[in-house]
Amino acid sequence: MRIGDAAAAAGTTPRALRFYEERGLLPPPPRTTTGQRDYGARDVARVRVIRELLALGLTVEDVRHCSDRLDLLADGAPRQCAAPAGRGAGNEGVAARRLAALDAEIARLTRLREQLAARIAGPASAR
């Protein structure tokens, strides 16, 4: 299918597909005799996985680091997508590192909220 059809099927835009290809998230699809990109159902499934991971808070760089395992997620085998031995910081994997970063940010924001709430409450709340 052409880029517009593939983008529509994946819920995105042709520009996003080109961007994913440029960033190494999506392998270059075969070309037609006229030079147009020719996407298949597997490509569309991969783009859906990419979009889902990005929506969950992973960065393009995070997804690029595990791009060799995206097809496993598209096939519905998430447990097989852990980082292989020797990859990633401490072998914890991209998703685990992102979860740790989110937990740290939640803790920082919680502290900030508590400080602001205490400031707003002022001395009257200390009685």
Backbone as XML, in Angstrom:
<?xml version="1.0"?>
<chain id="A" units="angstrom">
  <residue number="1" name="MET">
    <atom name="N" x="0.836" y="-1.181" z="0.000"/>
    <atom name="CA" x="0.000" y="0.000" z="0.000"/>
    <atom name="C" x="0.878" y="1.241" z="0.000"/>
  </residue>
  <residue number="2" name="ARG">
    <atom name="N" x="0.387" y="2.292" z="-0.552"/>
    <atom name="CA" x="1.122" y="3.548" z="-0.651"/>
    <atom name="C" x="1.236" y="4.201" z="0.732"/>
  </residue>
  <residue number="3" name="ILE">
    <atom name="N" x="2.091" y="5.193" z="0.840"/>
    <atom name="CA" x="2.395" y="5.811" z="2.121"/>
    <atom name="C" x="1.149" y="6.428" z="2.775"/>
  </residue>
  <residue number="4" name="GLY">
    <atom name="N" x="0.296" y="7.062" z="2.003"/>
    <atom name="CA" x="-0.918" y="7.672" z="2.563"/>
    <atom name="C" x="-1.860" y="6.631" z="3.147"/>
  </residue>
  <residue number="5" name="ASP">
    <atom name="N" x="-2.017" y="5.526" z="2.445"/>
    <atom name="CA" x="-2.876" y="4.445" z="2.923"/>
    <atom name="C" x="-2.289" y="3.789" z="4.172"/>
  </residue>
  <residue number="6" name="ALA">
    <atom name="N" x="-0.981" y="3.578" z="4.161"/>
    <atom name="CA" x="-0.325" y="2.962" z="5.318"/>
    <atom name="C" x="-0.430" y="3.875" z="6.537"/>
  </residue>
  <residue number="7" name="ALA">
    <atom name="N" x="-0.213" y="5.155" z="6.327"/>
    <atom name="CA" x="-0.304" y="6.117" z="7.429"/>
    <atom name="C" x="-1.715" y="6.134" z="8.005"/>
  </residue>
  <residue number="8" name="ALA">
    <atom name="N" x="-2.704" y="6.161" z="7.155"/>
    <atom name="CA" x="-4.095" y="6.162" z="7.616"/>
    <atom name="C" x="-4.407" y="4.884" z="8.388"/>
  </residue>
  <residue number="9" name="ALA">
    <atom name="N" x="-3.928" y="3.744" z="7.890"/>
    <atom name="CA" x="-4.182" y="2.471" z="8.559"/>
    <atom name="C" x="-3.519" y="2.416" z="9.933"/>
  </residue>
  <residue number="10" name="ALA">
    <atom name="N" x="-2.383" y="3.112" z="10.083"/>
    <atom name="CA" x="-1.665" y="3.120" z="11.362"/>
    <atom name="C" x="-2.112" y="4.264" z="12.263"/>
  </residue>
  <residue number="11" name="GLY">
    <atom name="N" x="-2.961" y="5.139" z="11.759"/>
    <atom name="CA" x="-3.441" y="6.265" z="12.563"/>
    <atom name="C" x="-2.439" y="7.395" z="12.673"/>
  </residue>
  <residue number="12" name="THR">
    <atom name="N" x="-1.685" y="7.626" z="11.617"/>
    <atom name="CA" x="-0.683" y="8.687" z="11.642"/>
    <atom name="C" x="-0.634" y="9.380" z="10.289"/>
  </residue>
  <residue number="13" name="THR">
    <atom name="N" x="0.455" y="10.060" z="10.013"/>
    <atom name="CA" x="0.592" y="10.816" z="8.770"/>
    <atom name="C" x="1.754" y="10.273" z="7.931"/>
  </residue>
  <residue number="14" name="PRO">
    <atom name="N" x="1.734" y="10.547" z="6.632"/>
    <atom name="CA" x="2.883" y="10.164" z="5.804"/>
    <atom name="C" x="4.190" y="10.791" z="6.305"/>
  </residue>
  <residue number="15" name="ARG">
    <atom name="N" x="4.104" y="12.001" z="6.777"/>
    <atom name="CA" x="5.295" y="12.676" z="7.311"/>
    <atom name="C" x="5.884" y="11.888" z="8.483"/>
  </residue>
  <residue number="16" name="ALA">
    <atom name="N" x="5.026" y="11.373" z="9.360"/>
    <atom name="CA" x="5.500" y="10.582" z="10.501"/>
    <atom name="C" x="6.195" y="9.307" z="10.016"/>
  </residue>
  <residue number="17" name="LEU">
    <atom name="N" x="5.655" y="8.659" z="8.999"/>
    <atom name="CA" x="6.292" y="7.445" z="8.476"/>
    <atom name="C" x="7.682" y="7.750" z="7.942"/>
  </residue>
  <residue number="18" name="ARG">
    <atom name="N" x="7.820" y="8.860" z="7.224"/>
    <atom name="CA" x="9.136" y="9.244" z="6.725"/>
    <atom name="C" x="10.086" y="9.536" z="7.885"/>
  </residue>
  <residue number="19" name="PHE">
    <atom name="N" x="9.577" y="10.213" z="8.910"/>
    <atom name="CA" x="10.376" y="10.520" z="10.102"/>
    <atom name="C" x="10.839" y="9.234" z="10.783"/>
  </residue>
  <residue number="20" name="TYR">
    <atom name="N" x="9.946" y="8.275" z="10.983"/>
    <atom name="CA" x="10.313" y="6.999" z="11.611"/>
    <atom name="C" x="11.375" y="6.278" z="10.788"/>
  </residue>
  <residue number="21" name="GLU">
    <atom name="N" x="11.249" y="6.346" z="9.481"/>
    <atom name="CA" x="12.243" y="5.718" z="8.605"/>
    <atom name="C" x="13.596" y="6.423" z="8.748"/>
  </residue>
  <residue number="22" name="GLU">
    <atom name="N" x="13.594" y="7.757" z="8.754"/>
    <atom name="CA" x="14.836" y="8.528" z="8.897"/>
    <atom name="C" x="15.535" y="8.242" z="10.224"/>
  </residue>
  <residue number="23" name="ARG">
    <atom name="N" x="14.763" y="8.035" z="11.272"/>
    <atom name="CA" x="15.320" y="7.819" z="12.608"/>
    <atom name="C" x="15.682" y="6.364" z="12.888"/>
  </residue>
  <residue number="24" name="GLY">
    <atom name="N" x="15.415" y="5.484" z="11.944"/>
    <atom name="CA" x="15.776" y="4.086" z="12.109"/>
    <atom name="C" x="14.769" y="3.261" z="12.877"/>
  </residue>
  <residue number="25" name="LEU">
    <atom name="N" x="13.563" y="3.784" z="13.075"/>
    <atom name="CA" x="12.516" y="3.031" z="13.769"/>
    <atom name="C" x="11.784" y="2.094" z="12.813"/>
  </residue>
  <residue number="26" name="LEU">
    <atom name="N" x="11.747" y="2.487" z="11.580"/>
    <atom name="CA" x="11.025" y="1.744" z="10.544"/>
    <atom name="C" x="11.998" y="1.486" z="9.393"/>
  </residue>
  <residue number="27" name="PRO">
    <atom name="N" x="12.193" y="0.225" z="9.028"/>
    <atom name="CA" x="13.119" y="-0.033" z="7.915"/>
    <atom name="C" x="12.557" y="0.531" z="6.611"/>
  </residue>
  <residue number="28" name="PRO">
    <atom name="N" x="13.427" y="0.942" z="5.714"/>
    <atom name="CA" x="12.939" y="1.455" z="4.430"/>
    <atom name="C" x="12.115" y="0.385" z="3.716"/>
  </residue>
  <residue number="29" name="PRO">
    <atom name="N" x="10.910" y="0.716" z="3.307"/>
    <atom name="CA" x="10.080" y="-0.275" z="2.609"/>
    <atom name="C" x="10.553" y="-0.449" z="1.170"/>
  </residue>
  <residue number="30" name="PRO">
    <atom name="N" x="10.137" y="-1.548" z="0.568"/>
    <atom name="CA" x="10.462" y="-1.700" z="-0.861"/>
    <atom name="C" x="9.801" y="-0.578" z="-1.656"/>
  </residue>
  <residue number="31" name="ARG">
    <atom name="N" x="10.312" y="-0.346" z="-2.829"/>
    <atom name="CA" x="9.764" y="0.701" z="-3.702"/>
    <atom name="C" x="9.082" y="0.074" z="-4.911"/>
  </residue>
  <residue number="32" name="THR">
    <atom name="N" x="8.072" y="0.757" z="-5.392"/>
    <atom name="CA" x="7.408" y="0.316" z="-6.622"/>
    <atom name="C" x="8.300" y="0.663" z="-7.806"/>
  </residue>
  <residue number="33" name="THR">
    <atom name="N" x="7.917" y="0.239" z="-8.974"/>
    <atom name="CA" x="8.704" y="0.552" z="-10.174"/>
    <atom name="C" x="8.759" y="2.054" z="-10.431"/>
  </residue>
  <residue number="34" name="THR">
    <atom name="N" x="7.782" y="2.781" z="-9.894"/>
    <atom name="CA" x="7.777" y="4.240" z="-10.047"/>
    <atom name="C" x="8.489" y="4.933" z="-8.896"/>
  </residue>
  <residue number="35" name="GLY">
    <atom name="N" x="9.052" y="4.157" z="-7.966"/>
    <atom name="CA" x="9.832" y="4.736" z="-6.880"/>
    <atom name="C" x="9.053" y="5.080" z="-5.617"/>
  </residue>
  <residue number="36" name="GLN">
    <atom name="N" x="7.779" y="4.752" z="-5.585"/>
    <atom name="CA" x="6.991" y="5.052" z="-4.395"/>
    <atom name="C" x="7.174" y="3.966" z="-3.339"/>
  </residue>
  <residue number="37" name="ARG">
    <atom name="N" x="7.103" y="4.374" z="-2.082"/>
    <atom name="CA" x="7.204" y="3.406" z="-0.990"/>
    <atom name="C" x="6.001" y="2.461" z="-1.049"/>
  </residue>
  <residue number="38" name="ASP">
    <atom name="N" x="6.261" y="1.192" z="-0.742"/>
    <atom name="CA" x="5.210" y="0.183" z="-0.791"/>
    <atom name="C" x="5.183" y="-0.555" z="0.552"/>
  </residue>
  <residue number="39" name="TYR">
    <atom name="N" x="4.256" y="-0.171" z="1.424"/>
    <atom name="CA" x="4.170" y="-0.723" z="2.776"/>
    <atom name="C" x="3.249" y="-1.932" z="2.818"/>
  </residue>
  <residue number="40" name="GLY">
    <atom name="N" x="3.546" y="-2.839" z="3.732"/>
    <atom name="CA" x="2.710" y="-4.008" z="3.948"/>
    <atom name="C" x="2.050" y="-3.954" z="5.314"/>
  </residue>
  <residue number="41" name="ALA">
    <atom name="N" x="1.248" y="-4.961" z="5.601"/>
    <atom name="CA" x="0.531" y="-5.022" z="6.882"/>
    <atom name="C" x="1.506" y="-5.074" z="8.062"/>
  </residue>
  <residue number="42" name="ARG">
    <atom name="N" x="2.631" y="-5.740" z="7.884"/>
    <atom name="CA" x="3.641" y="-5.829" z="8.950"/>
    <atom name="C" x="4.217" y="-4.450" z="9.285"/>
  </residue>
  <residue number="43" name="ASP">
    <atom name="N" x="4.419" y="-3.620" z="8.265"/>
    <atom name="CA" x="4.903" y="-2.259" z="8.483"/>
    <atom name="C" x="3.889" y="-1.438" z="9.277"/>
  </residue>
  <residue number="44" name="VAL">
    <atom name="N" x="2.623" y="-1.591" z="8.915"/>
    <atom name="CA" x="1.560" y="-0.864" z="9.620"/>
    <atom name="C" x="1.513" y="-1.291" z="11.087"/>
  </residue>
  <residue number="45" name="ALA">
    <atom name="N" x="1.633" y="-2.595" z="11.347"/>
    <atom name="CA" x="1.636" y="-3.091" z="12.729"/>
    <atom name="C" x="2.822" y="-2.517" z="13.497"/>
  </residue>
  <residue number="46" name="ARG">
    <atom name="N" x="3.977" y="-2.439" z="12.854"/>
    <atom name="CA" x="5.169" y="-1.885" z="13.502"/>
    <atom name="C" x="4.970" y="-0.410" z="13.836"/>
  </residue>
  <residue number="47" name="VAL">
    <atom name="N" x="4.376" y="0.345" z="12.921"/>
    <atom name="CA" x="4.116" y="1.767" z="13.171"/>
    <atom name="C" x="3.150" y="1.925" z="14.348"/>
  </residue>
  <residue number="48" name="ARG">
    <atom name="N" x="2.162" y="1.061" z="14.444"/>
    <atom name="CA" x="1.243" y="1.121" z="15.591"/>
    <atom name="C" x="1.990" y="0.895" z="16.907"/>
  </residue>
  <residue number="49" name="VAL">
    <atom name="N" x="2.923" y="-0.043" z="16.913"/>
    <atom name="CA" x="3.732" y="-0.298" z="18.112"/>
    <atom name="C" x="4.579" y="0.931" z="18.439"/>
  </residue>
  <residue number="50" name="ILE">
    <atom name="N" x="5.193" y="1.513" z="17.431"/>
    <atom name="CA" x="6.008" y="2.717" z="17.637"/>
    <atom name="C" x="5.169" y="3.822" z="18.259"/>
  </residue>
  <residue number="51" name="ARG">
    <atom name="N" x="3.996" y="4.048" z="17.703"/>
    <atom name="CA" x="3.121" y="5.103" z="18.222"/>
    <atom name="C" x="2.683" y="4.814" z="19.655"/>
  </residue>
  <residue number="52" name="GLU">
    <atom name="N" x="2.404" y="3.557" z="19.947"/>
    <atom name="CA" x="2.004" y="3.185" z="21.302"/>
    <atom name="C" x="3.136" y="3.446" z="22.293"/>
  </residue>
  <residue number="53" name="LEU">
    <atom name="N" x="4.356" y="3.047" z="21.930"/>
    <atom name="CA" x="5.500" y="3.260" z="22.816"/>
    <atom name="C" x="5.773" y="4.747" z="23.032"/>
  </residue>
  <residue number="54" name="LEU">
    <atom name="N" x="5.650" y="5.534" z="21.978"/>
    <atom name="CA" x="5.839" y="6.972" z="22.113"/>
    <atom name="C" x="4.746" y="7.584" z="22.993"/>
  </residue>
  <residue number="55" name="ALA">
    <atom name="N" x="3.521" y="7.107" z="22.837"/>
    <atom name="CA" x="2.414" y="7.601" z="23.662"/>
    <atom name="C" x="2.588" y="7.222" z="25.130"/>
  </residue>
  <residue number="56" name="LEU">
    <atom name="N" x="3.307" y="6.116" z="25.395"/>
    <atom name="CA" x="3.557" y="5.680" z="26.771"/>
    <atom name="C" x="4.714" y="6.441" z="27.423"/>
  </residue>
  <residue number="57" name="GLY">
    <atom name="N" x="5.319" y="7.357" z="26.674"/>
    <atom name="CA" x="6.354" y="8.192" z="27.255"/>
    <atom name="C" x="7.768" y="7.864" z="26.858"/>
  </residue>
  <residue number="58" name="LEU">
    <atom name="N" x="7.965" y="6.835" z="26.040"/>
    <atom name="CA" x="9.313" y="6.557" z="25.568"/>
    <atom name="C" x="9.689" y="7.619" z="24.539"/>
  </residue>
  <residue number="59" name="THR">
    <atom name="N" x="10.952" y="7.900" z="24.437"/>
    <atom name="CA" x="11.423" y="8.867" z="23.453"/>
    <atom name="C" x="11.735" y="8.149" z="22.146"/>
  </residue>
  <residue number="60" name="VAL">
    <atom name="N" x="11.908" y="8.915" z="21.093"/>
    <atom name="CA" x="12.290" y="8.333" z="19.805"/>
    <atom name="C" x="13.605" y="7.583" z="19.967"/>
  </residue>
  <residue number="61" name="GLU">
    <atom name="N" x="14.518" y="8.152" z="20.743"/>
    <atom name="CA" x="15.813" y="7.500" z="20.971"/>
    <atom name="C" x="15.639" y="6.181" z="21.729"/>
  </residue>
  <residue number="62" name="ASP">
    <atom name="N" x="14.739" y="6.161" z="22.729"/>
    <atom name="CA" x="14.449" y="4.920" z="23.454"/>
    <atom name="C" x="13.974" y="3.838" z="22.485"/>
  </residue>
  <residue number="63" name="VAL">
    <atom name="N" x="13.025" y="4.209" z="21.640"/>
    <atom name="CA" x="12.449" y="3.243" z="20.694"/>
    <atom name="C" x="13.501" y="2.804" z="19.682"/>
  </residue>
  <residue number="64" name="ARG">
    <atom name="N" x="14.358" y="3.724" z="19.268"/>
    <atom name="CA" x="15.412" y="3.370" z="18.313"/>
    <atom name="C" x="16.346" y="2.313" z="18.904"/>
  </residue>
  <residue number="65" name="HIS">
    <atom name="N" x="16.624" y="2.427" z="20.206"/>
    <atom name="CA" x="17.521" y="1.467" z="20.848"/>
    <atom name="C" x="16.953" y="0.046" z="20.882"/>
  </residue>
  <residue number="66" name="CYS">
    <atom name="N" x="15.645" y="-0.074" z="20.801"/>
    <atom name="CA" x="15.058" y="-1.422" z="20.804"/>
    <atom name="C" x="14.346" y="-1.726" z="19.484"/>
  </residue>
  <residue number="67" name="SER">
    <atom name="N" x="14.690" y="-0.984" z="18.440"/>
    <atom name="CA" x="13.997" y="-1.145" z="17.162"/>
    <atom name="C" x="14.151" y="-2.538" z="16.565"/>
  </residue>
  <residue number="68" name="ASP">
    <atom name="N" x="15.224" y="-3.247" z="16.952"/>
    <atom name="CA" x="15.399" y="-4.591" z="16.416"/>
    <atom name="C" x="14.414" y="-5.587" z="17.022"/>
  </residue>
  <residue number="69" name="ARG">
    <atom name="N" x="13.681" y="-5.168" z="18.064"/>
    <atom name="CA" x="12.713" y="-6.057" z="18.714"/>
    <atom name="C" x="11.268" y="-5.572" z="18.591"/>
  </residue>
  <residue number="70" name="LEU">
    <atom name="N" x="11.029" y="-4.529" z="17.818"/>
    <atom name="CA" x="9.672" y="-3.994" z="17.680"/>
    <atom name="C" x="8.718" y="-4.982" z="17.024"/>
  </residue>
  <residue number="71" name="ASP">
    <atom name="N" x="9.228" y="-5.783" z="16.109"/>
    <atom name="CA" x="8.353" y="-6.754" z="15.445"/>
    <atom name="C" x="7.826" y="-7.789" z="16.433"/>
  </residue>
  <residue number="72" name="LEU">
    <atom name="N" x="8.604" y="-8.074" z="17.483"/>
    <atom name="CA" x="8.122" y="-8.997" z="18.514"/>
    <atom name="C" x="6.902" y="-8.416" z="19.224"/>
  </residue>
  <residue number="73" name="LEU">
    <atom name="N" x="6.929" y="-7.117" z="19.495"/>
    <atom name="CA" x="5.769" y="-6.469" z="20.120"/>
    <atom name="C" x="4.581" y="-6.465" z="19.173"/>
  </residue>
  <residue number="74" name="ALA">
    <atom name="N" x="4.839" y="-6.239" z="17.904"/>
    <atom name="CA" x="3.756" y="-6.249" z="16.915"/>
    <atom name="C" x="3.119" y="-7.622" z="16.825"/>
  </residue>
  <residue number="75" name="ASP">
    <atom name="N" x="3.922" y="-8.673" z="17.108"/>
    <atom name="CA" x="3.407" y="-10.042" z="17.090"/>
    <atom name="C" x="2.748" y="-10.426" z="18.408"/>
  </residue>
  <residue number="76" name="GLY">
    <atom name="N" x="2.746" y="-9.500" z="19.383"/>
    <atom name="CA" x="2.109" y="-9.764" z="20.670"/>
    <atom name="C" x="2.946" y="-10.595" z="21.615"/>
  </residue>
  <residue number="77" name="ALA">
    <atom name="N" x="4.261" y="-10.465" z="21.557"/>
    <atom name="CA" x="5.144" y="-11.246" z="22.428"/>
    <atom name="C" x="6.007" y="-10.329" z="23.295"/>
  </residue>
  <residue number="78" name="PRO">
    <atom name="N" x="5.398" y="-9.497" z="24.159"/>
    <atom name="CA" x="6.184" y="-8.515" z="24.911"/>
    <atom name="C" x="7.224" y="-9.116" z="25.840"/>
  </residue>
  <residue number="79" name="ARG">
    <atom name="N" x="7.025" y="-10.308" z="26.371"/>
    <atom name="CA" x="7.992" y="-10.879" z="27.301"/>
    <atom name="C" x="9.296" y="-11.245" z="26.608"/>
  </residue>
  <residue number="80" name="GLN">
    <atom name="N" x="9.255" y="-11.399" z="25.296"/>
    <atom name="CA" x="10.466" y="-11.731" z="24.556"/>
    <atom name="C" x="11.269" y="-10.489" z="24.181"/>
  </residue>
  <residue number="81" name="CYS">
    <atom name="N" x="10.808" y="-9.321" z="24.575"/>
    <atom name="CA" x="11.433" y="-8.079" z="24.144"/>
    <atom name="C" x="12.392" y="-7.497" z="25.158"/>
  </residue>
  <residue number="82" name="ALA">
    <atom name="N" x="12.713" y="-8.229" z="26.190"/>
    <atom name="CA" x="13.686" y="-7.733" z="27.158"/>
    <atom name="C" x="15.028" y="-7.580" z="26.469"/>
  </residue>
  <residue number="83" name="ALA">
    <atom name="N" x="15.844" y="-6.667" z="27.011"/>
    <atom name="CA" x="17.153" y="-6.425" z="26.407"/>
    <atom name="C" x="18.016" y="-7.676" z="26.493"/>
  </residue>
  <residue number="84" name="PRO">
    <atom name="N" x="18.632" y="-8.074" z="25.400"/>
    <atom name="CA" x="19.521" y="-9.227" z="25.442"/>
    <atom name="C" x="20.727" y="-8.942" z="26.324"/>
  </residue>
  <residue number="85" name="ALA">
    <atom name="N" x="21.374" y="-9.982" z="26.800"/>
    <atom name="CA" x="22.546" y="-9.828" z="27.661"/>
    <atom name="C" x="23.570" y="-8.944" z="26.972"/>
  </residue>
  <residue number="86" name="GLY">
    <atom name="N" x="24.147" y="-8.035" z="27.757"/>
    <atom name="CA" x="25.174" y="-7.156" z="27.225"/>
    <atom name="C" x="24.642" y="-5.875" z="26.620"/>
  </residue>
  <residue number="87" name="ARG">
    <atom name="N" x="23.334" y="-5.696" z="26.585"/>
    <atom name="CA" x="22.764" y="-4.473" z="26.018"/>
    <atom name="C" x="22.135" y="-3.644" z="27.103"/>
  </residue>
  <residue number="88" name="GLY">
    <atom name="N" x="22.173" y="-2.346" z="26.943"/>
    <atom name="CA" x="21.513" y="-1.441" z="27.874"/>
    <atom name="C" x="22.287" y="-1.284" z="29.165"/>
  </residue>
  <residue number="89" name="ALA">
    <atom name="N" x="21.991" y="-0.215" z="29.874"/>
    <atom name="CA" x="22.672" y="0.053" z="31.143"/>
    <atom name="C" x="22.226" y="-0.960" z="32.174"/>
  </residue>
  <residue number="90" name="GLY">
    <atom name="N" x="23.132" y="-1.797" z="32.619"/>
    <atom name="CA" x="22.796" y="-2.779" z="33.637"/>
    <atom name="C" x="21.819" y="-3.834" z="33.177"/>
  </residue>
  <residue number="91" name="ASN">
    <atom name="N" x="21.681" y="-4.035" z="31.880"/>
    <atom name="CA" x="20.758" y="-5.020" z="31.310"/>
    <atom name="C" x="19.315" y="-4.830" z="31.770"/>
  </residue>
  <residue number="92" name="GLU">
    <atom name="N" x="18.959" y="-3.647" z="32.226"/>
    <atom name="CA" x="17.595" y="-3.455" z="32.713"/>
    <atom name="C" x="16.606" y="-3.150" z="31.597"/>
  </residue>
  <residue number="93" name="GLY">
    <atom name="N" x="17.079" y="-2.771" z="30.436"/>
    <atom name="CA" x="16.205" y="-2.544" z="29.302"/>
    <atom name="C" x="15.664" y="-1.133" z="29.224"/>
  </residue>
  <residue number="94" name="VAL">
    <atom name="N" x="15.223" y="-0.776" z="28.045"/>
    <atom name="CA" x="14.725" y="0.565" z="27.767"/>
    <atom name="C" x="13.494" y="0.890" z="28.607"/>
  </residue>
  <residue number="95" name="ALA">
    <atom name="N" x="12.538" y="-0.018" z="28.652"/>
    <atom name="CA" x="11.298" y="0.256" z="29.384"/>
    <atom name="C" x="11.558" y="0.405" z="30.875"/>
  </residue>
  <residue number="96" name="ALA">
    <atom name="N" x="12.417" y="-0.431" z="31.440"/>
    <atom name="CA" x="12.719" y="-0.336" z="32.870"/>
    <atom name="C" x="13.420" y="0.981" z="33.194"/>
  </residue>
  <residue number="97" name="ARG">
    <atom name="N" x="14.329" y="1.416" z="32.321"/>
    <atom name="CA" x="14.998" y="2.703" z="32.541"/>
    <atom name="C" x="14.004" y="3.845" z="32.463"/>
  </residue>
  <residue number="98" name="ARG">
    <atom name="N" x="13.071" y="3.752" z="31.525"/>
    <atom name="CA" x="12.070" y="4.817" z="31.381"/>
    <atom name="C" x="11.149" y="4.836" z="32.596"/>
  </residue>
  <residue number="99" name="LEU">
    <atom name="N" x="10.761" y="3.662" z="33.096"/>
    <atom name="CA" x="9.939" y="3.601" z="34.315"/>
    <atom name="C" x="10.665" y="4.234" z="35.493"/>
  </residue>
  <residue number="100" name="ALA">
    <atom name="N" x="11.945" y="3.963" z="35.626"/>
    <atom name="CA" x="12.728" y="4.555" z="36.714"/>
    <atom name="C" x="12.775" y="6.074" z="36.575"/>
  </residue>
  <residue number="101" name="ALA">
    <atom name="N" x="12.924" y="6.563" z="35.354"/>
    <atom name="CA" x="12.938" y="8.012" z="35.125"/>
    <atom name="C" x="11.580" y="8.626" z="35.460"/>
  </residue>
  <residue number="102" name="LEU">
    <atom name="N" x="10.502" y="7.941" z="35.093"/>
    <atom name="CA" x="9.161" y="8.442" z="35.421"/>
    <atom name="C" x="8.930" y="8.450" z="36.928"/>
  </residue>
  <residue number="103" name="ASP">
    <atom name="N" x="9.369" y="7.399" z="37.619"/>
    <atom name="CA" x="9.238" y="7.347" z="39.081"/>
    <atom name="C" x="9.994" y="8.495" z="39.729"/>
  </residue>
  <residue number="104" name="ALA">
    <atom name="N" x="11.196" y="8.787" z="39.240"/>
    <atom name="CA" x="11.984" y="9.895" z="39.786"/>
    <atom name="C" x="11.281" y="11.224" z="39.543"/>
  </residue>
  <residue number="105" name="GLU">
    <atom name="N" x="10.706" y="11.391" z="38.375"/>
    <atom name="CA" x="9.995" y="12.634" z="38.063"/>
    <atom name="C" x="8.728" y="12.771" z="38.911"/>
  </residue>
  <residue number="106" name="ILE">
    <atom name="N" x="8.014" y="11.682" z="39.123"/>
    <atom name="CA" x="6.827" y="11.715" z="39.987"/>
    <atom name="C" x="7.222" y="12.108" z="41.407"/>
  </residue>
  <residue number="107" name="ALA">
    <atom name="N" x="8.311" y="11.542" z="41.906"/>
    <atom name="CA" x="8.784" y="11.876" z="43.255"/>
    <atom name="C" x="9.158" y="13.348" z="43.337"/>
  </residue>
  <residue number="108" name="ARG">
    <atom name="N" x="9.844" y="13.863" z="42.310"/>
    <atom name="CA" x="10.232" y="15.281" z="42.292"/>
    <atom name="C" x="9.000" y="16.175" z="42.283"/>
  </residue>
  <residue number="109" name="LEU">
    <atom name="N" x="8.029" y="15.839" z="41.457"/>
    <atom name="CA" x="6.807" y="16.647" z="41.379"/>
    <atom name="C" x="5.994" y="16.565" z="42.668"/>
  </residue>
  <residue number="110" name="THR">
    <atom name="N" x="5.982" y="15.406" z="43.306"/>
    <atom name="CA" x="5.272" y="15.251" z="44.578"/>
    <atom name="C" x="5.900" y="16.149" z="45.643"/>
  </residue>
  <residue number="111" name="ARG">
    <atom name="N" x="7.227" y="16.159" z="45.715"/>
    <atom name="CA" x="7.918" y="17.046" z="46.671"/>
    <atom name="C" x="7.598" y="18.507" z="46.379"/>
  </residue>
  <residue number="112" name="LEU">
    <atom name="N" x="7.623" y="18.883" z="45.100"/>
    <atom name="CA" x="7.322" y="20.247" z="44.699"/>
    <atom name="C" x="5.896" y="20.626" z="45.085"/>
  </residue>
  <residue number="113" name="ARG">
    <atom name="N" x="4.968" y="19.704" z="44.872"/>
    <atom name="CA" x="3.571" y="19.965" z="45.228"/>
    <atom name="C" x="3.419" y="20.161" z="46.725"/>
  </residue>
  <residue number="114" name="GLU">
    <atom name="N" x="4.083" y="19.307" z="47.505"/>
    <atom name="CA" x="4.004" y="19.420" z="48.960"/>
    <atom name="C" x="4.584" y="20.746" z="49.438"/>
  </residue>
  <residue number="115" name="GLN">
    <atom name="N" x="5.672" y="21.185" z="48.836"/>
    <atom name="CA" x="6.275" y="22.463" z="49.207"/>
    <atom name="C" x="5.342" y="23.621" z="48.879"/>
  </residue>
  <residue number="116" name="LEU">
    <atom name="N" x="4.726" y="23.561" z="47.710"/>
    <atom name="CA" x="3.797" y="24.617" z="47.312"/>
    <atom name="C" x="2.570" y="24.627" z="48.213"/>
  </residue>
  <residue number="117" name="ALA">
    <atom name="N" x="2.035" y="23.458" z="48.511"/>
    <atom name="CA" x="0.862" y="23.371" z="49.387"/>
    <atom name="C" x="1.192" y="23.925" z="50.771"/>
  </residue>
  <residue number="118" name="ALA">
    <atom name="N" x="2.377" y="23.616" z="51.288"/>
    <atom name="CA" x="2.784" y="24.135" z="52.600"/>
    <atom name="C" x="2.935" y="25.648" z="52.552"/>
  </residue>
  <residue number="119" name="ARG">
    <atom name="N" x="3.467" y="26.160" z="51.454"/>
    <atom name="CA" x="3.653" y="27.618" z="51.303"/>
    <atom name="C" x="2.315" y="28.334" z="51.244"/>
  </residue>
  <residue number="120" name="ILE">
    <atom name="N" x="1.370" y="27.750" z="50.526"/>
    <atom name="CA" x="0.047" y="28.361" z="50.402"/>
    <atom name="C" x="-0.678" y="28.329" z="51.745"/>
  </residue>
  <residue number="121" name="ALA">
    <atom name="N" x="-0.570" y="27.215" z="52.457"/>
    <atom name="CA" x="-1.242" y="27.075" z="53.745"/>
    <atom name="C" x="-0.713" y="28.072" z="54.760"/>
  </residue>
  <residue number="122" name="GLY">
    <atom name="N" x="0.575" y="28.399" z="54.667"/>
    <atom name="CA" x="1.187" y="29.391" z="55.543"/>
    <atom name="C" x="1.217" y="28.957" z="57.003"/>
  </residue>
  <residue number="123" name="PRO">
    <atom name="N" x="1.504" y="29.930" z="57.875"/>
    <atom name="CA" x="1.676" y="29.640" z="59.308"/>
    <atom name="C" x="0.385" y="29.154" z="59.986"/>
  </residue>
  <residue number="124" name="ALA">
    <atom name="N" x="-0.757" y="29.485" z="59.454"/>
    <atom name="CA" x="-2.017" y="29.092" z="60.100"/>
    <atom name="C" x="-2.144" y="27.581" z="60.201"/>
  </residue>
  <residue number="125" name="SER">
    <atom name="N" x="-1.578" y="26.835" z="59.229"/>
    <atom name="CA" x="-1.706" y="25.391" z="59.254"/>
    <atom name="C" x="-0.784" y="24.765" z="60.288"/>
  </residue>
  <residue number="126" name="ALA">
    <atom name="N" x="0.168" y="25.525" z="60.814"/>
    <atom name="CA" x="1.109" y="24.986" z="61.807"/>
    <atom name="C" x="0.525" y="24.972" z="63.213"/>
  </residue>
  <residue number="127" name="ARG">
    <atom name="N" x="-0.619" y="25.582" z="63.423"/>
    <atom name="CA" x="-1.235" y="25.655" z="64.762"/>
    <atom name="C" x="-1.817" y="24.375" z="65.217"/>
  </residue>
</chain>
